[in-house]
mmCIF file of C-alpha atoms in Angstrom:
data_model
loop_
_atom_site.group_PDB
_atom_site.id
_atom_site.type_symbol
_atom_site.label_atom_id
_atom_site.label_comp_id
_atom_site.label_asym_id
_atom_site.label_seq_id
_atom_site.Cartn_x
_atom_site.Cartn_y
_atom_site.Cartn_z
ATOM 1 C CA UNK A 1 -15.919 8.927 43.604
ATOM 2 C CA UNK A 2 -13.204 10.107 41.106
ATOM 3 C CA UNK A 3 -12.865 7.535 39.311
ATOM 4 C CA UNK A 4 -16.225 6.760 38.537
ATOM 5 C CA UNK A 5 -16.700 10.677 37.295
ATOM 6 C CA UNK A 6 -13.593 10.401 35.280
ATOM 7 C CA UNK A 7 -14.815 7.338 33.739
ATOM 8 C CA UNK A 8 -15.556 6.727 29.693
ATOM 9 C CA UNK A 9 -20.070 7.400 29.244
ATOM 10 C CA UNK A 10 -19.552 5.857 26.075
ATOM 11 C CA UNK A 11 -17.486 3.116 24.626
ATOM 12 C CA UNK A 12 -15.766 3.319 21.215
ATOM 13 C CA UNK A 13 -14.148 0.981 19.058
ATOM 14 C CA UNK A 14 -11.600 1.939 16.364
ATOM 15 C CA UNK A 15 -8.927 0.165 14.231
ATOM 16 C CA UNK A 16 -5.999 1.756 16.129
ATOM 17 C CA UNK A 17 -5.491 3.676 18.918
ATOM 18 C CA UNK A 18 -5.644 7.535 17.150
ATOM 19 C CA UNK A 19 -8.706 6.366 14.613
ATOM 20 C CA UNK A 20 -7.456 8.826 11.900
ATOM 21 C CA UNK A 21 -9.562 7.676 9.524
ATOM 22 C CA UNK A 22 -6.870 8.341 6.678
ATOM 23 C CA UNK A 23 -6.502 5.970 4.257
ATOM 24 C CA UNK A 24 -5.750 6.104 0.477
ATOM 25 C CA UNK A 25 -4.287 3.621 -1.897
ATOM 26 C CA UNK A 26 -2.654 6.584 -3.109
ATOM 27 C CA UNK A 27 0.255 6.294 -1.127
ATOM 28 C CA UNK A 28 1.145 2.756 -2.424
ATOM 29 C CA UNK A 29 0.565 3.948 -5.659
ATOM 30 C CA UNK A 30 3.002 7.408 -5.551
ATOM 31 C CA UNK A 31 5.893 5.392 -3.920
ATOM 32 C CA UNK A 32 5.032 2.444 -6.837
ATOM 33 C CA UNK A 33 5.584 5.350 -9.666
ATOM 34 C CA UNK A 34 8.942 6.520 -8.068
ATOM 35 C CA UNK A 35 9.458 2.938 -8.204
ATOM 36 C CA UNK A 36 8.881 2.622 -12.103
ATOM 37 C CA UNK A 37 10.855 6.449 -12.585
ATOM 38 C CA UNK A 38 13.889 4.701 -10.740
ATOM 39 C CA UNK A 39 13.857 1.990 -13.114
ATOM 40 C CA UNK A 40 13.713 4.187 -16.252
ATOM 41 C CA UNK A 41 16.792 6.205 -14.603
ATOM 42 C CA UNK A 42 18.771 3.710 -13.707
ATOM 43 C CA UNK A 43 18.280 2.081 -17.380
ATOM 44 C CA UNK A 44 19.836 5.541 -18.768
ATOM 45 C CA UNK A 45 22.267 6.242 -16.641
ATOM 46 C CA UNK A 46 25.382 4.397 -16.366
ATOM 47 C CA UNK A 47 27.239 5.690 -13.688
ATOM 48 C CA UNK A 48 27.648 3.248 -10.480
ATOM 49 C CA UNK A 49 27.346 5.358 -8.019
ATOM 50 C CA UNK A 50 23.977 6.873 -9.295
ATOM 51 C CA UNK A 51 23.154 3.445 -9.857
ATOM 52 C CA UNK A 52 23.959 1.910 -6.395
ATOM 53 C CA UNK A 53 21.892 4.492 -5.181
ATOM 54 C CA UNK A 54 18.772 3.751 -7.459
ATOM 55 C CA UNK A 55 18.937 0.400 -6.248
ATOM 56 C CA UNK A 56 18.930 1.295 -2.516
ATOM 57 C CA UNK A 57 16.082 3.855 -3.028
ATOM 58 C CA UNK A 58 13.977 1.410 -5.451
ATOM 59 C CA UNK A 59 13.766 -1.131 -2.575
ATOM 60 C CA UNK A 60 12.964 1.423 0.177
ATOM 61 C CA UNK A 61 10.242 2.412 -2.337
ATOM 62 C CA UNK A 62 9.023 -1.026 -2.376
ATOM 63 C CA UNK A 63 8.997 -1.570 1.035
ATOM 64 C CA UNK A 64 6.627 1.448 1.644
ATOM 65 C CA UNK A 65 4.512 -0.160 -1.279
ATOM 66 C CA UNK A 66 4.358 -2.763 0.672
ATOM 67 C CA UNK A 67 3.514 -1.227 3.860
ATOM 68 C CA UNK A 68 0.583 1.124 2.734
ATOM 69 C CA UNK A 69 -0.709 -1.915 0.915
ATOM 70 C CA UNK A 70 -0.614 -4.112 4.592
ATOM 71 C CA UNK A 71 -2.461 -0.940 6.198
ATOM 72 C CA UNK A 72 -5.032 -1.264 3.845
ATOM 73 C CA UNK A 73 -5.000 -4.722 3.871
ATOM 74 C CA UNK A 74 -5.558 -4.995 7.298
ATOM 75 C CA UNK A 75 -6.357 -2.137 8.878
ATOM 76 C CA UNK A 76 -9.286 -0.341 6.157
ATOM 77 C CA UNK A 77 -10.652 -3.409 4.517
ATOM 78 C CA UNK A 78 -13.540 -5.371 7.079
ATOM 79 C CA UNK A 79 -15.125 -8.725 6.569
ATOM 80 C CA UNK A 80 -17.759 -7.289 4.836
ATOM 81 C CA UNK A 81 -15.889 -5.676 2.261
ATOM 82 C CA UNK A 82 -14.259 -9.550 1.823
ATOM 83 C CA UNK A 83 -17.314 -10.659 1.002
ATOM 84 C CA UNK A 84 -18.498 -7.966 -1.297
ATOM 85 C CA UNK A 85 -15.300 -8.325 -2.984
ATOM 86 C CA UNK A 86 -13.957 -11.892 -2.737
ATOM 87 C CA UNK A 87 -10.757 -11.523 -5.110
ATOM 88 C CA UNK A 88 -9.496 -9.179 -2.294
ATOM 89 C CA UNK A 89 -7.148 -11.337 -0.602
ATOM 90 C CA UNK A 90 -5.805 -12.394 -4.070
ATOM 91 C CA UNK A 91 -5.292 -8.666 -4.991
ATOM 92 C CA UNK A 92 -3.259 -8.059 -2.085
ATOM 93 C CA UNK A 93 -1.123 -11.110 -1.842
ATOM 94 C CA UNK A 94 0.105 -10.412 -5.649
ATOM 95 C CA UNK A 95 0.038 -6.352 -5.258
ATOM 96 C CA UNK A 96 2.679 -7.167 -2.307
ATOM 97 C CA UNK A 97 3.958 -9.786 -3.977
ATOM 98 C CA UNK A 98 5.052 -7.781 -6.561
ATOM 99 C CA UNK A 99 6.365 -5.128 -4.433
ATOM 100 C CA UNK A 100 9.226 -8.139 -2.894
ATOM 101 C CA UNK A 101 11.653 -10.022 -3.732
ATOM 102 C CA UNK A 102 10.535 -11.559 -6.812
ATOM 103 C CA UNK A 103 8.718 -8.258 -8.388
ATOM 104 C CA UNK A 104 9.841 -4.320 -8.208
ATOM 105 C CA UNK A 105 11.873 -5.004 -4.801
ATOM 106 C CA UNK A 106 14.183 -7.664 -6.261
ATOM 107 C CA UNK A 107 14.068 -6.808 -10.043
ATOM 108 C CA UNK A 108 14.859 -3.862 -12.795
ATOM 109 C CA UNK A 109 12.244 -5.089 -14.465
ATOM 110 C CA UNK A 110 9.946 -2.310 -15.965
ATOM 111 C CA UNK A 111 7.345 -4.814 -16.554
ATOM 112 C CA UNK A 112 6.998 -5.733 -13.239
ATOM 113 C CA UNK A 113 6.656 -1.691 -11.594
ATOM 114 C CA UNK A 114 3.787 -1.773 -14.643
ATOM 115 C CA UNK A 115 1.929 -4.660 -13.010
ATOM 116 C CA UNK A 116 1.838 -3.305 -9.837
ATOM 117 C CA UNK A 117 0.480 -0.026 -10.245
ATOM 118 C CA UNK A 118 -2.090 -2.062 -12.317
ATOM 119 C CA UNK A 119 -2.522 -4.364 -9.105
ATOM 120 C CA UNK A 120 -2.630 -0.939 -6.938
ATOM 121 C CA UNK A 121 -5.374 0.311 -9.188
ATOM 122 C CA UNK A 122 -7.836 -2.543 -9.152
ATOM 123 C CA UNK A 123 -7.480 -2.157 -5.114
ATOM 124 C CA UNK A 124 -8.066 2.123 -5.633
ATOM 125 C CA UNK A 125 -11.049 0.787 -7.723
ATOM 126 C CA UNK A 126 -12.459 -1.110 -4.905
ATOM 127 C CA UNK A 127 -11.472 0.855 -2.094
ATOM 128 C CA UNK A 128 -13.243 3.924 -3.854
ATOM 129 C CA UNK A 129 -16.069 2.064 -4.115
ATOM 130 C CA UNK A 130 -16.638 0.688 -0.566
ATOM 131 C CA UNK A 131 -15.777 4.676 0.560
ATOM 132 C CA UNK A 132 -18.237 6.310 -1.466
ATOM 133 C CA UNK A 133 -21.125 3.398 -0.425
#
């Protein structure tokens, strides 16, 4: 008798299991600024230490990139905004891309912290859109 007055009237469905609701390219993008600010430091400074620890901090950085971009990825974005928006996939795979190894994570390269805020803007652009339809 418990039980079944304790139990759910109404089943939900949610993304995780707290559906927060919070989610904002934002986040990729602040950490993906530090990233480019780190870069522009570390070019004007020469001492090792403060350099050694530029590097350390610029690949945390673009490991939360990374990570905020997967959440979106995965978590906000549904098959219907896929369709609506086919060069999604592509968008992610070089915005995280360029957040490893081979881009911001791996690299001093200024060029490369440019193209991913760039990357992290066409997804804001989308994302923006699908929130506000």
């Amino acid at each position: 008798m418990l039980a079944r007055l304790l139990r759910p009237k109404t089943t939900v469905s949610a993304h995780c299991d707290l559906p927060c609701g919070v989610y904002d390219p934002a986040q990729a993008r602040i950490e993906a600024e530090s990233i480019k600010a780190i870069v522009e430091k570390y070019e004007a400074n020469d001492d090792p230490i403060f350099r050694a620890r530029a590097l350390i901090i610029k690949e945390q950085r673009s490991e939360l990139v990374k990570h905020h971009l997967w959440v979106l990825w995965t978590d906000y974005f549904k098959p219907p905004h896929f369709e609506k928006y086919p060069q999604l996939h592509q968008l992610f795979n070089e915005a995280t891309k360029l957040a490893g190894a081979a881009g911001t994570k791996g690299t001093l390269d200024k060029a490369k912290a440019e193209e991913l805020l760039a990357k992290i803007d066409e997804i804001a652009k989308i994302f923006w859109e699908t929130k506000n339809a």
